[in-house]
Each structure stands twice: as C-alpha cells, then as structure tokens.
Amino acid sequence: MLRDALLFDAHGRAIRQHHKVFSKDWDEIGEWSRRVYMPYDVSPTGKLIRPQSTMHSAMVGRIIVTRFAYGIPVGIRDWSQEADNAVVLTTIGGNASHRLDDGGAVNTGYGESFVVDCSRTDYHVDFDPAHLQLNLTIPHAVLEQVCHDWFGFVPGDALWRFKCGLGGQGSSWLILMDYVMRCIAEAPDRLAHDRVGRHLEQTICVHLLNEWASRAGFDLSDPRHALAPRVVRAAEAYMAEHAADLPTMAEVARAAGTSLRSLTEAFRRFRGTTPSQFLREQRLQRVRRDLETALPGQTVAEIAAAWGYINKGDFARAYRQRFGEAPSATLRR
C-alpha cells in the first residue's frame, strides 16, 4: 500500500491534488516544500542538477502527509526552527542518510523511518537518486498537546532534541502508516476536517511519542512526570481562567496557596518550564484561536489588545516566533 500512497483512492482513481504533482523548477518545488514542510536549504549532490520532483500531499487532522522525491541526489540542511514543526520521514524508495549530532548517521531503506523535531534541533539529510519519501509534518504544539492530554505533562528538550530511526519491516509503526494511507485512500478529502481525522491524528502522535521516548530512554508513563503537585494544577487553572487579566506570578502563587519560589520550582520539576512561560503560552494560544475565528471587521490589534498585548511590535515578534507566521496571516486564513 505504501508504494501507492497518496496516488489512488480506494476505487483506483487518482487522488485529486490542489497543486502540481511534477516539477523540474527549483523555485516551484521550493515554494511547495516551504508550505508543506518548512523553509530549508537544498542542493544537488551529484552530476544532475535539474530536479524531476514528484509532490503529493494530504491532511490528517493537523498533520501534513506528503509523498515527495526530488528525482536526483540532494542534501538538505538548515531546516527552519521558527516553523515549529517535527518531521517523520519514511523511506519507500531508494535510501536516505540522516545525520546525527555525534557525527554518525542513520540510513533508512524501504519501510524505515526517522524522526526529528526541527523546532528544537538542526537536521541534515542526504537522499540518493532513487529516493522516495512518505513524510509526516507535525506541529510541535500538537505533540505537546497530546503529551499533556495523554501523559499529564510536557517533556523538555531531552526528548525533543533526540533524533532517531524507528519502524522497519514488520514493525507496528509501519503497519500504522499503512493503515493511515488506507484511510486517506478511502476518504481523501474528509480527514482534514472530520472528527475521524482528529482521532487518527491522535493515534499517530501517541504511537510516535511512545516509540520516540523509548529510544530516547525517556519513560512517558513514569508517575513522577504525571503526578504534578496540586499547586501546579491550581496555578495552571488560575492562569488559564485569568490569562487576559495578566496576573503577576505572585498573584498566581497566592491563588495556588504557595510561595512564588515553591511554585517556580514545582513548574521546573514537573512541567519543564516556568509559570510565566505557561501564562505566555496561554495568551498566545488564545490570540491564535480568536484570530482563526474572527468576525468580519475584527483586526489583529483589537484581538491582541483583548489578551493584554499593547506593544504591537513585541506582540508580532512573539507571535511569529511561536507560530512561524505573522498574526495578520492567521487572520486572513
């Protein structure tokens, strides 16, 4: 099934794409790859310099699924951290060599995958002339949300910076990828918006996180991670409810019934962050939600001000750094 992934629906008809599926133009390929992956630098590594790229894509919830090849050997590096995406690259043709931080590499052949969170670490991969990739682009925020919902906490960079291979012939991960491709074939236009797409998105993320954490030596089910003290949960609830009021951290600690020092230490130990960073994330997420659901005539400044942002320049920089786009782009979309 993976050989034909994203090409045909369950009735054998070609899955309609909203973009070109073949190109020899670097600029055209670059524009497409920036949209579905993130900005990165790519260069030929052999004698052939003109690409013959195939490009297919689909959405599963908030995950972008792509079938992609350059048609010539290339090296890719400098993936944008600002785009805030993780990628899982599954080789379904040829070979790929994924660089590790220690100077080694993981080589992937048919059915083997590699995961890297480009929002937290650099990444360099080389593809041979026959390469063909079936890739998942997953927003880092989605992975954090799934961790919080399923495991009760959000891991720190010990997990997110770890790069590793996974899957392979007969693995549960490869079987899951085959199932995902069959779901897309049966309903190629529905999985982006229907609840079934969100359920499938969650299944993919939970499976990926367990596989990833296991290879990183990180136990997501360790109760020391999930059982955050009552004061942390109370502080999170207070900040979520009063995000627009910009409470001070002293007010948050008082509402949680503890000292600011103790609250800060509890957040550091059990959440891997600080109370102020949690509040900042709450405000940015609320602004993004309101921009996405804005009524006609509402402006970025109006929505940002409702969540306590006064300086437009500071807000725009913080928003772009967090979500990889200008708030005006979110509003237009």
CSV table of C-alpha atoms in Angstrom, one decimal:
chain,number,residue,atom,x,y,z
A,1,MET,CA,0.0,0.0,0.0
A,2,LEU,CA,2.8,2.4,0.8
A,3,ARG,CA,4.2,2.2,-2.8
A,4,ASP,CA,0.9,3.7,-4.0
A,5,ALA,CA,0.4,6.0,-1.0
A,6,LEU,CA,-1.4,9.3,-1.9
A,7,LEU,CA,-1.7,8.3,-5.5
A,8,PHE,CA,-5.1,6.5,-5.8
A,9,ASP,CA,-8.3,6.3,-3.8
A,10,ALA,CA,-10.0,3.1,-2.7
A,11,HIS,CA,-11.6,2.8,-6.1
A,12,GLY,CA,-8.3,3.1,-8.0
A,13,ARG,CA,-8.9,6.7,-9.1
A,14,ALA,CA,-6.2,9.3,-8.9
A,15,ILE,CA,-6.5,11.4,-5.7
A,16,ARG,CA,-7.1,15.0,-6.8
A,17,GLN,CA,-4.3,17.4,-5.7
A,18,HIS,CA,-4.6,21.1,-5.3
A,19,HIS,CA,-1.1,21.7,-6.6
A,20,LYS,CA,1.3,20.4,-9.3
A,21,VAL,CA,2.4,16.9,-8.8
A,22,PHE,CA,5.5,17.0,-11.0
A,23,SER,CA,8.1,19.8,-11.5
A,24,LYS,CA,11.6,20.5,-12.8
A,25,ASP,CA,11.6,24.0,-11.4
A,26,TRP,CA,13.6,24.6,-8.2
A,27,ASP,CA,11.6,27.7,-7.3
A,28,GLU,CA,8.3,25.9,-7.8
A,29,ILE,CA,9.4,22.9,-5.7
A,30,GLY,CA,10.8,25.3,-3.1
A,31,GLU,CA,7.6,27.1,-2.7
A,32,TRP,CA,5.7,23.9,-2.3
A,33,SER,CA,8.1,22.4,0.2
A,34,ARG,CA,8.2,25.6,2.3
A,35,ARG,CA,4.4,25.4,2.5
A,36,VAL,CA,4.1,21.7,3.5
A,37,TYR,CA,7.3,21.3,5.5
A,38,MET,CA,9.2,24.5,6.4
A,39,PRO,CA,12.0,26.6,4.9
A,40,TYR,CA,15.3,24.7,4.4
A,41,ASP,CA,18.3,24.7,2.2
A,42,VAL,CA,18.6,22.0,-0.5
A,43,SER,CA,21.4,21.4,-3.1
A,44,PRO,CA,22.2,18.7,-5.6
A,45,THR,CA,25.0,16.3,-4.6
A,46,GLY,CA,25.6,14.5,-7.9
A,47,LYS,CA,26.2,15.4,-11.5
A,48,LEU,CA,22.5,16.0,-12.2
A,49,ILE,CA,21.4,19.4,-11.1
A,50,ARG,CA,17.9,19.7,-12.6
A,51,PRO,CA,15.3,18.1,-10.4
A,52,GLN,CA,12.4,15.8,-11.5
A,53,SER,CA,10.3,16.2,-8.4
A,54,THR,CA,7.1,14.3,-7.6
A,55,MET,CA,4.8,16.0,-5.0
A,56,HIS,CA,1.6,14.7,-3.4
A,57,SER,CA,0.0,15.7,-0.1
A,58,ALA,CA,-3.0,15.1,2.2
A,59,MET,CA,-4.1,16.2,5.6
A,60,VAL,CA,-4.9,14.1,8.6
A,61,GLY,CA,-6.2,16.5,11.2
A,62,ARG,CA,-3.3,18.9,11.6
A,63,ILE,CA,-0.7,16.6,10.3
A,64,ILE,CA,0.5,17.1,6.7
A,65,VAL,CA,1.2,13.8,4.9
A,66,THR,CA,3.4,14.0,1.8
A,67,ARG,CA,4.8,11.7,-0.9
A,68,PHE,CA,7.9,13.5,-2.2
A,69,ALA,CA,11.1,13.0,-4.2
A,70,TYR,CA,13.5,15.3,-5.9
A,71,GLY,CA,14.4,12.8,-8.6
A,72,ILE,CA,18.1,13.5,-8.2
A,73,PRO,CA,20.5,13.1,-5.3
A,74,VAL,CA,20.3,16.0,-2.9
A,75,GLY,CA,21.4,17.2,0.5
A,76,ILE,CA,19.0,19.1,2.8
A,77,ARG,CA,20.1,21.2,5.8
A,78,ASP,CA,19.2,24.3,7.9
A,79,TRP,CA,15.5,23.4,8.4
A,80,SER,CA,13.7,26.4,10.0
A,81,GLN,CA,13.2,26.2,13.7
A,82,GLU,CA,10.8,29.1,13.6
A,83,ALA,CA,8.3,26.9,11.6
A,84,ASP,CA,7.9,24.9,14.9
A,85,ASN,CA,7.4,21.5,13.2
A,86,ALA,CA,8.6,18.0,13.7
A,87,VAL,CA,9.0,15.6,10.7
A,88,VAL,CA,8.9,11.9,10.4
A,89,LEU,CA,10.4,10.7,7.2
A,90,THR,CA,9.6,7.2,6.0
A,91,THR,CA,11.6,5.8,3.0
A,92,ILE,CA,9.5,4.0,0.4
A,93,GLY,CA,12.1,4.1,-2.4
A,94,GLY,CA,15.9,4.4,-2.5
A,95,ASN,CA,17.8,5.3,0.6
A,96,ALA,CA,18.3,8.3,2.9
A,97,SER,CA,21.1,9.1,5.3
A,98,HIS,CA,20.1,11.1,8.3
A,99,ARG,CA,23.0,12.9,10.2
A,100,LEU,CA,23.3,12.6,14.0
A,101,ASP,CA,24.8,15.1,16.4
A,102,ASP,CA,27.8,12.8,17.2
A,103,GLY,CA,28.9,12.7,13.5
A,104,GLY,CA,27.3,9.4,12.7
A,105,ALA,CA,24.2,8.7,10.6
A,106,VAL,CA,21.1,6.6,10.4
A,107,ASN,CA,20.5,5.1,6.9
A,108,THR,CA,16.9,4.3,6.1
A,109,GLY,CA,15.7,1.9,3.4
A,110,TYR,CA,12.2,0.8,2.5
A,111,GLY,CA,9.8,1.0,5.4
A,112,GLU,CA,12.3,2.6,7.8
A,113,SER,CA,11.6,6.0,9.4
A,114,PHE,CA,13.5,8.8,11.0
A,115,VAL,CA,12.1,11.4,13.4
A,116,VAL,CA,13.5,14.8,14.2
A,117,ASP,CA,11.9,17.9,15.8
A,118,CYS,CA,13.2,20.7,13.6
A,119,SER,CA,11.8,23.2,16.1
A,120,ARG,CA,14.4,22.2,18.7
A,121,THR,CA,17.4,21.0,16.8
A,122,ASP,CA,19.2,21.2,13.5
A,123,TYR,CA,18.9,18.5,10.8
A,124,HIS,CA,20.9,17.3,7.8
A,125,VAL,CA,19.8,14.5,5.5
A,126,ASP,CA,21.1,13.2,2.2
A,127,PHE,CA,18.9,11.4,-0.4
A,128,ASP,CA,20.2,9.1,-3.1
A,129,PRO,CA,18.9,9.4,-6.8
A,130,ALA,CA,16.2,6.8,-6.3
A,131,HIS,CA,14.8,8.2,-3.0
A,132,LEU,CA,11.1,8.5,-2.4
A,133,GLN,CA,9.8,9.6,0.9
A,134,LEU,CA,6.4,9.3,2.7
A,135,ASN,CA,6.6,12.1,5.3
A,136,LEU,CA,4.6,13.4,8.2
A,137,THR,CA,4.9,17.1,9.2
A,138,ILE,CA,3.6,17.5,12.7
A,139,PRO,CA,3.4,20.9,14.5
A,140,HIS,CA,5.4,20.8,17.8
A,141,ALA,CA,2.4,22.3,19.6
A,142,VAL,CA,0.3,19.3,18.6
A,143,LEU,CA,2.9,16.9,20.1
A,144,GLU,CA,2.9,18.9,23.3
A,145,GLN,CA,-0.8,18.9,23.5
A,146,VAL,CA,-1.0,15.1,23.0
A,147,CYS,CA,1.7,14.7,25.7
A,148,HIS,CA,-0.3,16.8,28.1
A,149,ASP,CA,-3.6,15.1,27.4
A,150,TRP,CA,-2.3,11.6,27.5
A,151,PHE,CA,0.6,11.6,29.9
A,152,GLY,CA,-0.2,14.6,32.1
A,153,PHE,CA,2.9,16.6,31.4
A,154,VAL,CA,5.0,18.1,28.6
A,155,PRO,CA,8.6,16.7,28.2
A,156,GLY,CA,11.5,19.0,27.9
A,157,ASP,CA,14.3,19.2,25.3
A,158,ALA,CA,15.8,15.8,26.4
A,159,LEU,CA,13.1,14.3,24.2
A,160,TRP,CA,12.6,17.0,21.6
A,161,ARG,CA,16.3,17.2,20.7
A,162,PHE,CA,16.7,13.5,20.3
A,163,LYS,CA,16.9,12.2,16.7
A,164,CYS,CA,16.4,8.6,15.9
A,165,GLY,CA,15.3,5.9,13.5
A,166,LEU,CA,12.2,3.8,14.0
A,167,GLY,CA,9.8,1.5,12.2
A,168,GLY,CA,11.1,-1.0,9.7
A,169,GLN,CA,9.7,-4.2,8.1
A,170,GLY,CA,7.0,-5.8,10.3
A,171,SER,CA,7.0,-3.0,12.8
A,172,SER,CA,3.8,-1.7,14.4
A,173,TRP,CA,4.8,1.8,13.2
A,174,LEU,CA,5.0,0.7,9.6
A,175,ILE,CA,1.7,-1.1,10.0
A,176,LEU,CA,0.2,2.1,11.4
A,177,MET,CA,1.5,4.1,8.4
A,178,ASP,CA,-0.1,1.5,6.0
A,179,TYR,CA,-3.4,1.9,7.9
A,180,VAL,CA,-3.2,5.7,7.7
A,181,MET,CA,-2.6,5.5,3.9
A,182,ARG,CA,-5.6,3.2,3.5
A,183,CYS,CA,-7.8,5.7,5.5
A,184,ILE,CA,-6.7,8.5,3.2
A,185,ALA,CA,-7.5,6.3,0.1
A,186,GLU,CA,-11.0,5.7,1.5
A,187,ALA,CA,-11.7,9.4,2.4
A,188,PRO,CA,-9.0,11.6,0.8
A,189,ASP,CA,-11.0,14.9,1.4
A,190,ARG,CA,-12.5,14.2,4.8
A,191,LEU,CA,-9.6,13.5,7.1
A,192,ALA,CA,-8.5,17.2,7.2
A,193,HIS,CA,-11.8,18.3,8.8
A,194,ASP,CA,-13.8,15.4,10.2
A,195,ARG,CA,-13.5,14.1,13.7
A,196,VAL,CA,-12.2,10.9,12.3
A,197,GLY,CA,-9.2,12.8,11.1
A,198,ARG,CA,-8.6,14.2,14.6
A,199,HIS,CA,-8.9,10.7,16.1
A,200,LEU,CA,-6.3,9.4,13.6
A,201,GLU,CA,-4.1,12.3,14.3
A,202,GLN,CA,-4.1,11.5,18.0
A,203,THR,CA,-3.4,7.8,17.3
A,204,ILE,CA,-0.4,8.7,15.2
A,205,CYS,CA,1.0,11.1,17.8
A,206,VAL,CA,0.6,8.8,20.7
A,207,HIS,CA,2.3,5.9,18.9
A,208,LEU,CA,5.1,8.2,17.7
A,209,LEU,CA,5.7,9.6,21.1
A,210,ASN,CA,5.9,6.2,22.8
A,211,GLU,CA,8.3,4.9,20.1
A,212,TRP,CA,10.4,8.1,20.2
A,213,ALA,CA,10.6,8.3,24.0
A,214,SER,CA,11.5,4.6,24.3
A,215,ARG,CA,14.6,5.2,22.0
A,216,ALA,CA,15.5,8.3,23.9
A,217,GLY,CA,15.4,6.4,27.2
A,218,PHE,CA,12.5,8.5,28.5
A,219,ASP,CA,9.6,6.9,30.3
A,220,LEU,CA,6.4,8.8,29.5
A,221,SER,CA,4.4,6.7,31.9
A,222,ASP,CA,6.7,7.4,34.9
A,223,PRO,CA,4.3,8.7,37.6
A,224,ARG,CA,6.8,11.3,38.7
A,225,HIS,CA,6.1,13.1,35.5
A,226,ALA,CA,2.3,12.8,35.5
A,227,LEU,CA,1.6,13.4,39.2
A,228,ALA,CA,2.2,17.2,39.3
A,229,PRO,CA,1.6,18.7,42.7
A,230,ARG,CA,-1.8,20.2,43.4
A,231,VAL,CA,-0.3,23.7,43.4
A,232,VAL,CA,0.9,23.3,39.8
A,233,ARG,CA,-2.6,22.2,38.6
A,234,ALA,CA,-4.2,25.0,40.6
A,235,ALA,CA,-1.8,27.6,39.2
A,236,GLU,CA,-2.4,26.4,35.6
A,237,ALA,CA,-6.2,26.6,36.1
A,238,TYR,CA,-5.9,30.1,37.5
A,239,MET,CA,-3.7,31.3,34.7
A,240,ALA,CA,-6.0,29.7,32.1
A,241,GLU,CA,-9.0,31.5,33.6
A,242,HIS,CA,-7.3,34.8,34.1
A,243,ALA,CA,-5.0,34.9,31.1
A,244,ALA,CA,-6.5,38.2,29.8
A,245,ASP,CA,-6.0,39.9,33.1
A,246,LEU,CA,-2.2,39.5,33.1
A,247,PRO,CA,-1.9,38.2,36.7
A,248,THR,CA,1.5,38.6,38.3
A,249,MET,CA,3.3,35.5,39.3
A,250,ALA,CA,2.9,36.5,42.9
A,251,GLU,CA,-0.8,36.6,42.4
A,252,VAL,CA,-0.7,33.2,40.7
A,253,ALA,CA,1.3,31.7,43.6
A,254,ARG,CA,-1.2,33.2,46.2
A,255,ALA,CA,-4.1,31.8,44.3
A,256,ALA,CA,-2.4,28.4,44.3
A,257,GLY,CA,-1.7,28.6,48.1
A,258,THR,CA,2.1,28.5,47.9
A,259,SER,CA,5.1,30.8,47.6
A,260,LEU,CA,6.4,32.0,44.3
A,261,ARG,CA,9.7,30.2,44.9
A,262,SER,CA,8.0,26.9,45.6
A,263,LEU,CA,5.7,27.3,42.6
A,264,THR,CA,8.6,28.1,40.3
A,265,GLU,CA,10.5,25.0,41.5
A,266,ALA,CA,7.4,22.8,41.0
A,267,PHE,CA,6.9,24.0,37.5
A,268,ARG,CA,10.5,23.5,36.7
A,269,ARG,CA,10.5,19.9,38.1
A,270,PHE,CA,7.1,18.7,36.8
A,271,ARG,CA,6.5,20.8,33.7
A,272,GLY,CA,10.0,21.6,32.5
A,273,THR,CA,9.0,25.3,32.2
A,274,THR,CA,8.2,28.3,34.4
A,275,PRO,CA,4.8,29.8,35.4
A,276,SER,CA,5.4,32.9,33.4
A,277,GLN,CA,6.2,30.8,30.3
A,278,PHE,CA,3.0,28.9,30.8
A,279,LEU,CA,1.0,32.1,31.0
A,280,ARG,CA,2.7,33.4,27.9
A,281,GLU,CA,1.7,30.3,26.0
A,282,GLN,CA,-1.9,30.5,27.2
A,283,ARG,CA,-2.2,34.1,25.9
A,284,LEU,CA,-0.6,33.4,22.6
A,285,GLN,CA,-2.8,30.3,22.1
A,286,ARG,CA,-6.0,32.3,22.9
A,287,VAL,CA,-5.0,35.1,20.5
A,288,ARG,CA,-4.4,32.5,17.8
A,289,ARG,CA,-7.8,30.9,18.5
A,290,ASP,CA,-9.5,34.3,18.2
A,291,LEU,CA,-7.7,35.2,15.0
A,292,GLU,CA,-8.8,31.9,13.4
A,293,THR,CA,-12.4,32.5,14.4
A,294,ALA,CA,-12.5,36.3,14.0
A,295,LEU,CA,-15.7,38.0,12.8
A,296,PRO,CA,-15.6,40.2,9.7
A,297,GLY,CA,-14.0,43.6,10.5
A,298,GLN,CA,-12.1,42.5,13.5
A,299,THR,CA,-8.4,43.5,13.5
A,300,VAL,CA,-5.2,42.0,14.8
A,301,ALA,CA,-4.7,44.9,17.1
A,302,GLU,CA,-8.2,44.6,18.6
A,303,ILE,CA,-7.8,40.9,19.3
A,304,ALA,CA,-4.3,41.2,20.7
A,305,ALA,CA,-5.4,44.0,23.0
A,306,ALA,CA,-8.1,41.8,24.4
A,307,TRP,CA,-5.4,39.5,25.7
A,308,GLY,CA,-3.3,42.2,27.1
A,309,TYR,CA,-0.9,42.9,24.3
A,310,ILE,CA,-0.3,46.7,24.0
A,311,ASN,CA,3.0,46.9,22.0
A,312,LYS,CA,2.2,45.8,18.5
A,313,GLY,CA,5.8,45.2,17.5
A,314,ASP,CA,6.6,43.0,20.6
A,315,PHE,CA,3.4,41.0,20.1
A,316,ALA,CA,4.0,40.4,16.4
A,317,ARG,CA,7.6,39.2,17.1
A,318,ALA,CA,6.4,36.9,19.9
A,319,TYR,CA,3.6,35.5,17.7
A,320,ARG,CA,5.8,34.9,14.7
A,321,GLN,CA,8.4,33.2,16.8
A,322,ARG,CA,5.8,30.9,18.3
A,323,PHE,CA,3.7,30.0,15.3
A,324,GLY,CA,6.0,30.7,12.3
A,325,GLU,CA,3.8,33.3,10.7
A,326,ALA,CA,2.5,36.8,11.2
A,327,PRO,CA,-0.7,37.3,13.1
A,328,SER,CA,-2.2,39.0,10.0
A,329,ALA,CA,-1.6,35.8,8.0
A,330,THR,CA,-3.6,33.8,10.6
A,331,LEU,CA,-6.4,36.3,10.4
A,332,ARG,CA,-6.5,36.3,6.6
A,333,ARG,CA,-6.6,32.5,6.6
